[in-house]
GROMACS .gro file of N, CA, C and O in nm:
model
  364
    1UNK      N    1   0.085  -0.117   0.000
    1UNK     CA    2   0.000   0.000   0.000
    1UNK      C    3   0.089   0.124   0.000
    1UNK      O    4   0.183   0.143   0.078
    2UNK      N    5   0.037   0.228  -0.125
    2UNK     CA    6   0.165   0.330  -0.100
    2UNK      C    7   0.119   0.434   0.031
    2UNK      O    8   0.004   0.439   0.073
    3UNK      N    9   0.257   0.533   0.100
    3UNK     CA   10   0.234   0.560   0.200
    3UNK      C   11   0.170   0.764   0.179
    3UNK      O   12   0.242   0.852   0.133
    4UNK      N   13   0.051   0.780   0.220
    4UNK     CA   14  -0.030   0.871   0.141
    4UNK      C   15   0.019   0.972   0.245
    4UNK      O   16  -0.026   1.085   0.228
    5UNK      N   17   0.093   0.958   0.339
    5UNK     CA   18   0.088   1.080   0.444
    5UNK      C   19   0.138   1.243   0.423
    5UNK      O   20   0.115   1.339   0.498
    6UNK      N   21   0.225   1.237   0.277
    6UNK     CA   22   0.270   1.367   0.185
    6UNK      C   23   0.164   1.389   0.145
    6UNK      O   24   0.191   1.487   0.074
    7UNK      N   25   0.004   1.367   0.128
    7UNK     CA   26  -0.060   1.374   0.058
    7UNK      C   27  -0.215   1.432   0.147
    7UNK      O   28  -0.294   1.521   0.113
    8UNK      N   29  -0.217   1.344   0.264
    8UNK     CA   30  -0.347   1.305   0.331
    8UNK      C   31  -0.324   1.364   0.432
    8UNK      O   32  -0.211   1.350   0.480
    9UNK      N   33  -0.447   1.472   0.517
    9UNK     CA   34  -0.416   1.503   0.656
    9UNK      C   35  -0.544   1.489   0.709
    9UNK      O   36  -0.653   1.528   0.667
   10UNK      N   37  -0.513   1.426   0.810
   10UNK     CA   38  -0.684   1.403   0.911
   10UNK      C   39  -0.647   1.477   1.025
   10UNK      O   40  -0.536   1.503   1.070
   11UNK      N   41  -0.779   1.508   1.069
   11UNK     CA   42  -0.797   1.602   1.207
   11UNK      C   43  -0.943   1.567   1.225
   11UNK      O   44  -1.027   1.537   1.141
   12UNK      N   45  -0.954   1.583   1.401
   12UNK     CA   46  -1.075   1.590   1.424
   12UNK      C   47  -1.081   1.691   1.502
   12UNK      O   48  -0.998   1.693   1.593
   13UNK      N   49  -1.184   1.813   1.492
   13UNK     CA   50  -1.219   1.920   1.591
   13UNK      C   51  -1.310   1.925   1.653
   13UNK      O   52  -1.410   1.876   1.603
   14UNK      N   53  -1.323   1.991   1.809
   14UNK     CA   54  -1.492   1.974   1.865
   14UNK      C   55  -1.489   2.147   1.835
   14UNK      O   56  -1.430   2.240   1.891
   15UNK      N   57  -1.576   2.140   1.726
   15UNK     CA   58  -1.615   2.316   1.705
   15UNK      C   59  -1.657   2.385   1.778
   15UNK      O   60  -1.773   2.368   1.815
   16UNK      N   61  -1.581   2.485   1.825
   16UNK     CA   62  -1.698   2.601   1.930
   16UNK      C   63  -1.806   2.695   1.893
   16UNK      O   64  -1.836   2.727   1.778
   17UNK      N   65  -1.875   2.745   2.028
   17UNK     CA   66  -1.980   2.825   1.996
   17UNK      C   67  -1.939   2.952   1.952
   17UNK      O   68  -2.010   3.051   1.971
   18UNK      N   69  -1.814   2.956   1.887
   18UNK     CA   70  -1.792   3.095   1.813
   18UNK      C   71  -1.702   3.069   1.740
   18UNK      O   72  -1.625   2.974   1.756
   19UNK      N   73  -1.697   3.172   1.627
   19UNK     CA   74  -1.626   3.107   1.490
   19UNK      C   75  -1.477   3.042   1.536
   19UNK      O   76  -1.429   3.059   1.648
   20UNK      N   77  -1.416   2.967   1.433
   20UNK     CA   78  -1.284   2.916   1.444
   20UNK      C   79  -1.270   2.909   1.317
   20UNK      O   80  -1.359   2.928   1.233
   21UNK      N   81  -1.153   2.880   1.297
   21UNK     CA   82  -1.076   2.872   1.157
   21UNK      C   83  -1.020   2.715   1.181
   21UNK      O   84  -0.994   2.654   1.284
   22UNK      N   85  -1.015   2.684   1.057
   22UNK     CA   86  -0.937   2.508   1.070
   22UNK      C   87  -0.796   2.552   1.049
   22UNK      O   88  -0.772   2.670   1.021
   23UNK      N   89  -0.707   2.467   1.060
   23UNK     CA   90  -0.554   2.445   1.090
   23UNK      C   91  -0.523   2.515   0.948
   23UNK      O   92  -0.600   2.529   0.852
   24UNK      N   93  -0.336   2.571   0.967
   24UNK     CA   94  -0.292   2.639   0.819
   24UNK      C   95  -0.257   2.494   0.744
   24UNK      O   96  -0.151   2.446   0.783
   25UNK      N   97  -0.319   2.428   0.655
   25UNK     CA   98  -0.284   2.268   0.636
   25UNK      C   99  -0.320   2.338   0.419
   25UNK      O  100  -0.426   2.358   0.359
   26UNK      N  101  -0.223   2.346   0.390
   26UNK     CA  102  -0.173   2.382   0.196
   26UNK      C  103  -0.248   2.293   0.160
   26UNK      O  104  -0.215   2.196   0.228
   27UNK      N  105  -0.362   2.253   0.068
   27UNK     CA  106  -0.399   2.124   0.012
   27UNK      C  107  -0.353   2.154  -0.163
   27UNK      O  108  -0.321   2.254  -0.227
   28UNK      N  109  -0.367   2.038  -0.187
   28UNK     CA  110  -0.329   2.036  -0.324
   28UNK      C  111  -0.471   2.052  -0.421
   28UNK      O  112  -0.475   2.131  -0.515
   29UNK      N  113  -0.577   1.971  -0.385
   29UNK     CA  114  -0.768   1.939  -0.433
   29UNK      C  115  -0.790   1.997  -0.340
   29UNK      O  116  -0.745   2.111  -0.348
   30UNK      N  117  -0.856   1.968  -0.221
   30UNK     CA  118  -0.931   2.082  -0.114
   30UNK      C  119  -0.921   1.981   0.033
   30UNK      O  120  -0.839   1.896   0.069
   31UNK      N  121  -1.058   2.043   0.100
   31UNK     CA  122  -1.056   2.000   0.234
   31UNK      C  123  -1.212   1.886   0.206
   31UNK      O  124  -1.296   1.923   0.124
   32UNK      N  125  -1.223   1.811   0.250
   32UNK     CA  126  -1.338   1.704   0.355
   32UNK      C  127  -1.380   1.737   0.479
   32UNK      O  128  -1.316   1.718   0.583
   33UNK      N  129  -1.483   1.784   0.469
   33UNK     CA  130  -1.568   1.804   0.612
   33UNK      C  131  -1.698   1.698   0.645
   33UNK      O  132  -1.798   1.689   0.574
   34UNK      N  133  -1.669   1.610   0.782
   34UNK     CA  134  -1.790   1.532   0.810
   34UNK      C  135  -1.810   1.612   0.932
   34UNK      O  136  -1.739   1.669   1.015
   35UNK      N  137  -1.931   1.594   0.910
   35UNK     CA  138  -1.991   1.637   1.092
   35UNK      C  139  -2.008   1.505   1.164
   35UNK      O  140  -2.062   1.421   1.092
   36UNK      N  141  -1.976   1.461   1.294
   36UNK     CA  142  -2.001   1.369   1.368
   36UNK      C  143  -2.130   1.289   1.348
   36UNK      O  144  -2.203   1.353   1.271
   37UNK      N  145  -2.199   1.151   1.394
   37UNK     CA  146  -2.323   1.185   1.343
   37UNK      C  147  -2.380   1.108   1.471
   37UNK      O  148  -2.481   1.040   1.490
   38UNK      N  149  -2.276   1.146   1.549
   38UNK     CA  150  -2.351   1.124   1.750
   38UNK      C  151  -2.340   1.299   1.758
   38UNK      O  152  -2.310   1.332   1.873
   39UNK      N  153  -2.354   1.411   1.672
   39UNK     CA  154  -2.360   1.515   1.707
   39UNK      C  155  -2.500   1.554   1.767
   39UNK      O  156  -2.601   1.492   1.731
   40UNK      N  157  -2.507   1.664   1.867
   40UNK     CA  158  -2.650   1.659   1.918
   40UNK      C  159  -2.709   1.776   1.791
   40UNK      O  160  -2.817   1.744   1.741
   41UNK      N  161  -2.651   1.890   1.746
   41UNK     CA  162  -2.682   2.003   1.659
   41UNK      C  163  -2.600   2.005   1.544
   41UNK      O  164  -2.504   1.930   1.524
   42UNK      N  165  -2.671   2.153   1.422
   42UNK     CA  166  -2.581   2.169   1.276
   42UNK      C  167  -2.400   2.227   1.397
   42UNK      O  168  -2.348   2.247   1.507
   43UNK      N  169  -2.393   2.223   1.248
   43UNK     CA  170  -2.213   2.288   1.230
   43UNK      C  171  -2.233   2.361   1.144
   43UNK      O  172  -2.277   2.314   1.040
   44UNK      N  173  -2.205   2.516   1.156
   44UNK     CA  174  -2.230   2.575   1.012
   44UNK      C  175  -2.088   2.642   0.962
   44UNK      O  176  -2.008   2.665   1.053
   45UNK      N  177  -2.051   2.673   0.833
   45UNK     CA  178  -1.900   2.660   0.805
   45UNK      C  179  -1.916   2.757   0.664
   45UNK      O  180  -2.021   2.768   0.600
   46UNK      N  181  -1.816   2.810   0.639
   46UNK     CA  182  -1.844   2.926   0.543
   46UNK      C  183  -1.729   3.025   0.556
   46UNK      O  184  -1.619   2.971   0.567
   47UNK      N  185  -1.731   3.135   0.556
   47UNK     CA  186  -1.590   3.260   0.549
   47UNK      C  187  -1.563   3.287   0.706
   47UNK      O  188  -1.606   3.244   0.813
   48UNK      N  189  -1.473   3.377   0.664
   48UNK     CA  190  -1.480   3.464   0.826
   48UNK      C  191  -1.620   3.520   0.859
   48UNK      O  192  -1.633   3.520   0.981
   49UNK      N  193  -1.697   3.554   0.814
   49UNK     CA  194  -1.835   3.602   0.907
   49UNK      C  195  -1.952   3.466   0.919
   49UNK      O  196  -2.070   3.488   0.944
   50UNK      N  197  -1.908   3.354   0.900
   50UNK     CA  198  -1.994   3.260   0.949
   50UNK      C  199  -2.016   3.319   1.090
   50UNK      O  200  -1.952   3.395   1.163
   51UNK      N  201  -2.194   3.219   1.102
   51UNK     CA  202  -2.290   3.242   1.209
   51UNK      C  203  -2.373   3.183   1.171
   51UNK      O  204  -2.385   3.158   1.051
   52UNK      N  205  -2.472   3.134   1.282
   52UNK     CA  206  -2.534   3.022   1.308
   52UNK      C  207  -2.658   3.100   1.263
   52UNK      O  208  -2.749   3.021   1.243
   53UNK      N  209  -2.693   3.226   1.239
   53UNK     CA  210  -2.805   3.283   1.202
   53UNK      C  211  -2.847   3.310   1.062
   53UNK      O  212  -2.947   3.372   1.026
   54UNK      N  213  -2.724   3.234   0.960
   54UNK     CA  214  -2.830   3.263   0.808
   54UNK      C  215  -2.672   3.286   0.717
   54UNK      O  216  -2.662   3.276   0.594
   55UNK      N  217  -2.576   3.315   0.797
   55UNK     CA  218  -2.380   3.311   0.716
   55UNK      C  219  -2.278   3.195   0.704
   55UNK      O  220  -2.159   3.181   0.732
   56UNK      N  221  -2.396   3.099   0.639
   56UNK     CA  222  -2.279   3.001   0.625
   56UNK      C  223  -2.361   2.881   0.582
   56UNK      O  224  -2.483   2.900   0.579
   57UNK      N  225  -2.310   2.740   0.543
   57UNK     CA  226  -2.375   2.608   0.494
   57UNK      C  227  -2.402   2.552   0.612
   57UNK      O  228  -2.311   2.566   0.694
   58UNK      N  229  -2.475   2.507   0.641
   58UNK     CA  230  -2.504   2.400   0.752
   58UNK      C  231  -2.490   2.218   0.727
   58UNK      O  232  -2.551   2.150   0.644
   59UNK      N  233  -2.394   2.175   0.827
   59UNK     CA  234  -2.367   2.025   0.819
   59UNK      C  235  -2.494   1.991   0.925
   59UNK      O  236  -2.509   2.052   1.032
   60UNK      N  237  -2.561   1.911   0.889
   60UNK     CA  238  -2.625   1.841   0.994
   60UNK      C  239  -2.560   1.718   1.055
   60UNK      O  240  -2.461   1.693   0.986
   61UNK      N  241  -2.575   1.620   1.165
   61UNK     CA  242  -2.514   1.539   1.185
   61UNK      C  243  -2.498   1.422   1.097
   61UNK      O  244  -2.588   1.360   1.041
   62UNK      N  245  -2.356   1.396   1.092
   62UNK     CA  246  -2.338   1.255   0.975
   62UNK      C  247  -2.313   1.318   0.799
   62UNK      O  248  -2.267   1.253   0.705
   63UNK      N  249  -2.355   1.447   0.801
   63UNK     CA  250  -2.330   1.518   0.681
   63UNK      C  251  -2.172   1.526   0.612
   63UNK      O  252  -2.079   1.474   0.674
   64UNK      N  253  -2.153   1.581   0.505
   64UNK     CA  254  -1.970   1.546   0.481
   64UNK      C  255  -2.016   1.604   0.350
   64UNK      O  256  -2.118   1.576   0.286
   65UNK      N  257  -1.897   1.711   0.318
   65UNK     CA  258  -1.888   1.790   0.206
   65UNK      C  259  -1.747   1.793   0.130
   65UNK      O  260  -1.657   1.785   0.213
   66UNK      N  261  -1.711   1.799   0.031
   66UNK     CA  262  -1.568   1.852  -0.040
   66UNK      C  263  -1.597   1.951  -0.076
   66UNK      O  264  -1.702   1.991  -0.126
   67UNK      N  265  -1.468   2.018  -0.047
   67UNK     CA  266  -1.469   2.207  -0.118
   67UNK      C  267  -1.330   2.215  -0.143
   67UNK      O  268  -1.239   2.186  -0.065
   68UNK      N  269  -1.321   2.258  -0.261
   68UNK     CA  270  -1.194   2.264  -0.372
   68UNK      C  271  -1.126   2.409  -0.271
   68UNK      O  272  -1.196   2.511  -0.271
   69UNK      N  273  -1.060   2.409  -0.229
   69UNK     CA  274  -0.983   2.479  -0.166
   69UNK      C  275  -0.806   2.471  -0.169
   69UNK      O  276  -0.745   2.366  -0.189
   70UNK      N  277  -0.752   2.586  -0.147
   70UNK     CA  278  -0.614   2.559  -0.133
   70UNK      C  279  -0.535   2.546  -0.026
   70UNK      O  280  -0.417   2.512  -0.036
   71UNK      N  281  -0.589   2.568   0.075
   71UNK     CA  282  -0.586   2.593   0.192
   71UNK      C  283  -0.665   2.593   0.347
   71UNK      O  284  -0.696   2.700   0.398
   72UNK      N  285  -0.694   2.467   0.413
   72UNK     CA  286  -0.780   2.468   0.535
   72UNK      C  287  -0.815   2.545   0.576
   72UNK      O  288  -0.938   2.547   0.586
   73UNK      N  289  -0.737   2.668   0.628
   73UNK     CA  290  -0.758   2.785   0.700
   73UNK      C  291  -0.841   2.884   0.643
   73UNK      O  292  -0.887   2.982   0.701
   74UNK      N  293  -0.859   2.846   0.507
   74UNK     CA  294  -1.016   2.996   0.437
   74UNK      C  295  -1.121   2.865   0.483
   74UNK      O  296  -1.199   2.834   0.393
   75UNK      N  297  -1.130   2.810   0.569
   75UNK     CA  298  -1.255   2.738   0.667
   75UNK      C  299  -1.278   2.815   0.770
   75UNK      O  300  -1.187   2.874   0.829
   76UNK      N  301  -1.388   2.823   0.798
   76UNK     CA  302  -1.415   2.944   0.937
   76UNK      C  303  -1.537   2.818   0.946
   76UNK      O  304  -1.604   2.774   0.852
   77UNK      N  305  -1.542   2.768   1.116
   77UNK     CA  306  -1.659   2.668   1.154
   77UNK      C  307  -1.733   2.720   1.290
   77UNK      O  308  -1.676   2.772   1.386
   78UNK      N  309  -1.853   2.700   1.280
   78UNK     CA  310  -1.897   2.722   1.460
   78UNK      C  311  -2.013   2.601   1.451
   78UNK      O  312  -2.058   2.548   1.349
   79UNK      N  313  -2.047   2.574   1.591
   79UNK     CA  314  -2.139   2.494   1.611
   79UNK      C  315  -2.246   2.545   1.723
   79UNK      O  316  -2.223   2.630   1.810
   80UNK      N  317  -2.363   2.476   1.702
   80UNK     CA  318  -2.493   2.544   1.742
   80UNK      C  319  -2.485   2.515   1.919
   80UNK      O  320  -2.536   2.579   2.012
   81UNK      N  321  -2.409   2.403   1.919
   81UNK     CA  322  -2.423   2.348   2.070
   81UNK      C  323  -2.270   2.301   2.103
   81UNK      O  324  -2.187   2.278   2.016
   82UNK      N  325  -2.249   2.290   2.230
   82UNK     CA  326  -2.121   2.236   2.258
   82UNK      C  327  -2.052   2.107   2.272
   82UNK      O  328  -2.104   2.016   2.337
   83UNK      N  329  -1.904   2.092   2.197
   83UNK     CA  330  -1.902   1.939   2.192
   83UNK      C  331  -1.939   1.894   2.049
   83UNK      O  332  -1.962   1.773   2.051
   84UNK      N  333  -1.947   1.928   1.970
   84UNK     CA  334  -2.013   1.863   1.858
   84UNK      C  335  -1.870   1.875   1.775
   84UNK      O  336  -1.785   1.964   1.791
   85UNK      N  337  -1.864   1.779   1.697
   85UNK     CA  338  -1.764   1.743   1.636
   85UNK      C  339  -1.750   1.757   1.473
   85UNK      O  340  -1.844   1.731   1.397
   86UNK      N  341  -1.630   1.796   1.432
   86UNK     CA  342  -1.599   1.778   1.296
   86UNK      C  343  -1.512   1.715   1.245
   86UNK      O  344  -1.407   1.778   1.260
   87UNK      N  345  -1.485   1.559   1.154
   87UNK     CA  346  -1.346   1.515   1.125
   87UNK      C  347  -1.315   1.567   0.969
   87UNK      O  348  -1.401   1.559   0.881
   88UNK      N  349  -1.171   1.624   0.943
   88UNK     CA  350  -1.194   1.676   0.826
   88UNK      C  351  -1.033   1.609   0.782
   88UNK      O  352  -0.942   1.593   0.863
   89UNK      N  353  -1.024   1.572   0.622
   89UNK     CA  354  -0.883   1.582   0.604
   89UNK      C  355  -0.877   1.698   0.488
   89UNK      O  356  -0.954   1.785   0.447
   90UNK      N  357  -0.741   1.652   0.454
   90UNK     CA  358  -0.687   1.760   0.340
   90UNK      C  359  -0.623   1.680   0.223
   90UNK      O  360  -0.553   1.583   0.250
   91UNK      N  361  -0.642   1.710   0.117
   91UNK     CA  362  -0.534   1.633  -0.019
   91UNK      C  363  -0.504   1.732  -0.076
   91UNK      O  364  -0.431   1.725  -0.175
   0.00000   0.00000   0.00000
């Protein structure tokens, strides 16, 4: 099996109730976002002015998106409740 780790980055975050940015992680294709799907609430994720009130996509629990990105960090995440989780990698 070849070894993908130049390639592949996993993380898991428990998103807070106020915006965050994901890690400075360069991708080559973009980022993978799952939302947990023992999450109790959304995750909503979008620019720097994400908010849980109408600025951003909403993951519901068990949800999982690709977004062609170059870079993790133009991710800005918050979550509706506390504890709720996001596992995301990078290629």
């Amino acid at each position: 099996m070849p070894d993908v780790s130049n390639y592949l980055r996993a993380r898991t975050l428990v998103v807070p109730r106020s915006p965050c940015t994901l890690a400075d992680i360069r991708a080559r294709i973009g980022v993978c976002l799952k939302a947990s799907r023992n999450n109790s609430g959304s995750i909503y994720f979008g620019g720097s002015d994400v908010n849980v009130t109408g600025s951003g996509y909403e993951l519901l629990p068990g949800d999982m998106v690709f977004l062609q990105v170059d870079n993790a960090k133009v991710i800005s995440m918050i979550s509706v409740l506390d504890n709720d989780k996001v596992s995301y990698y990078v290629v």
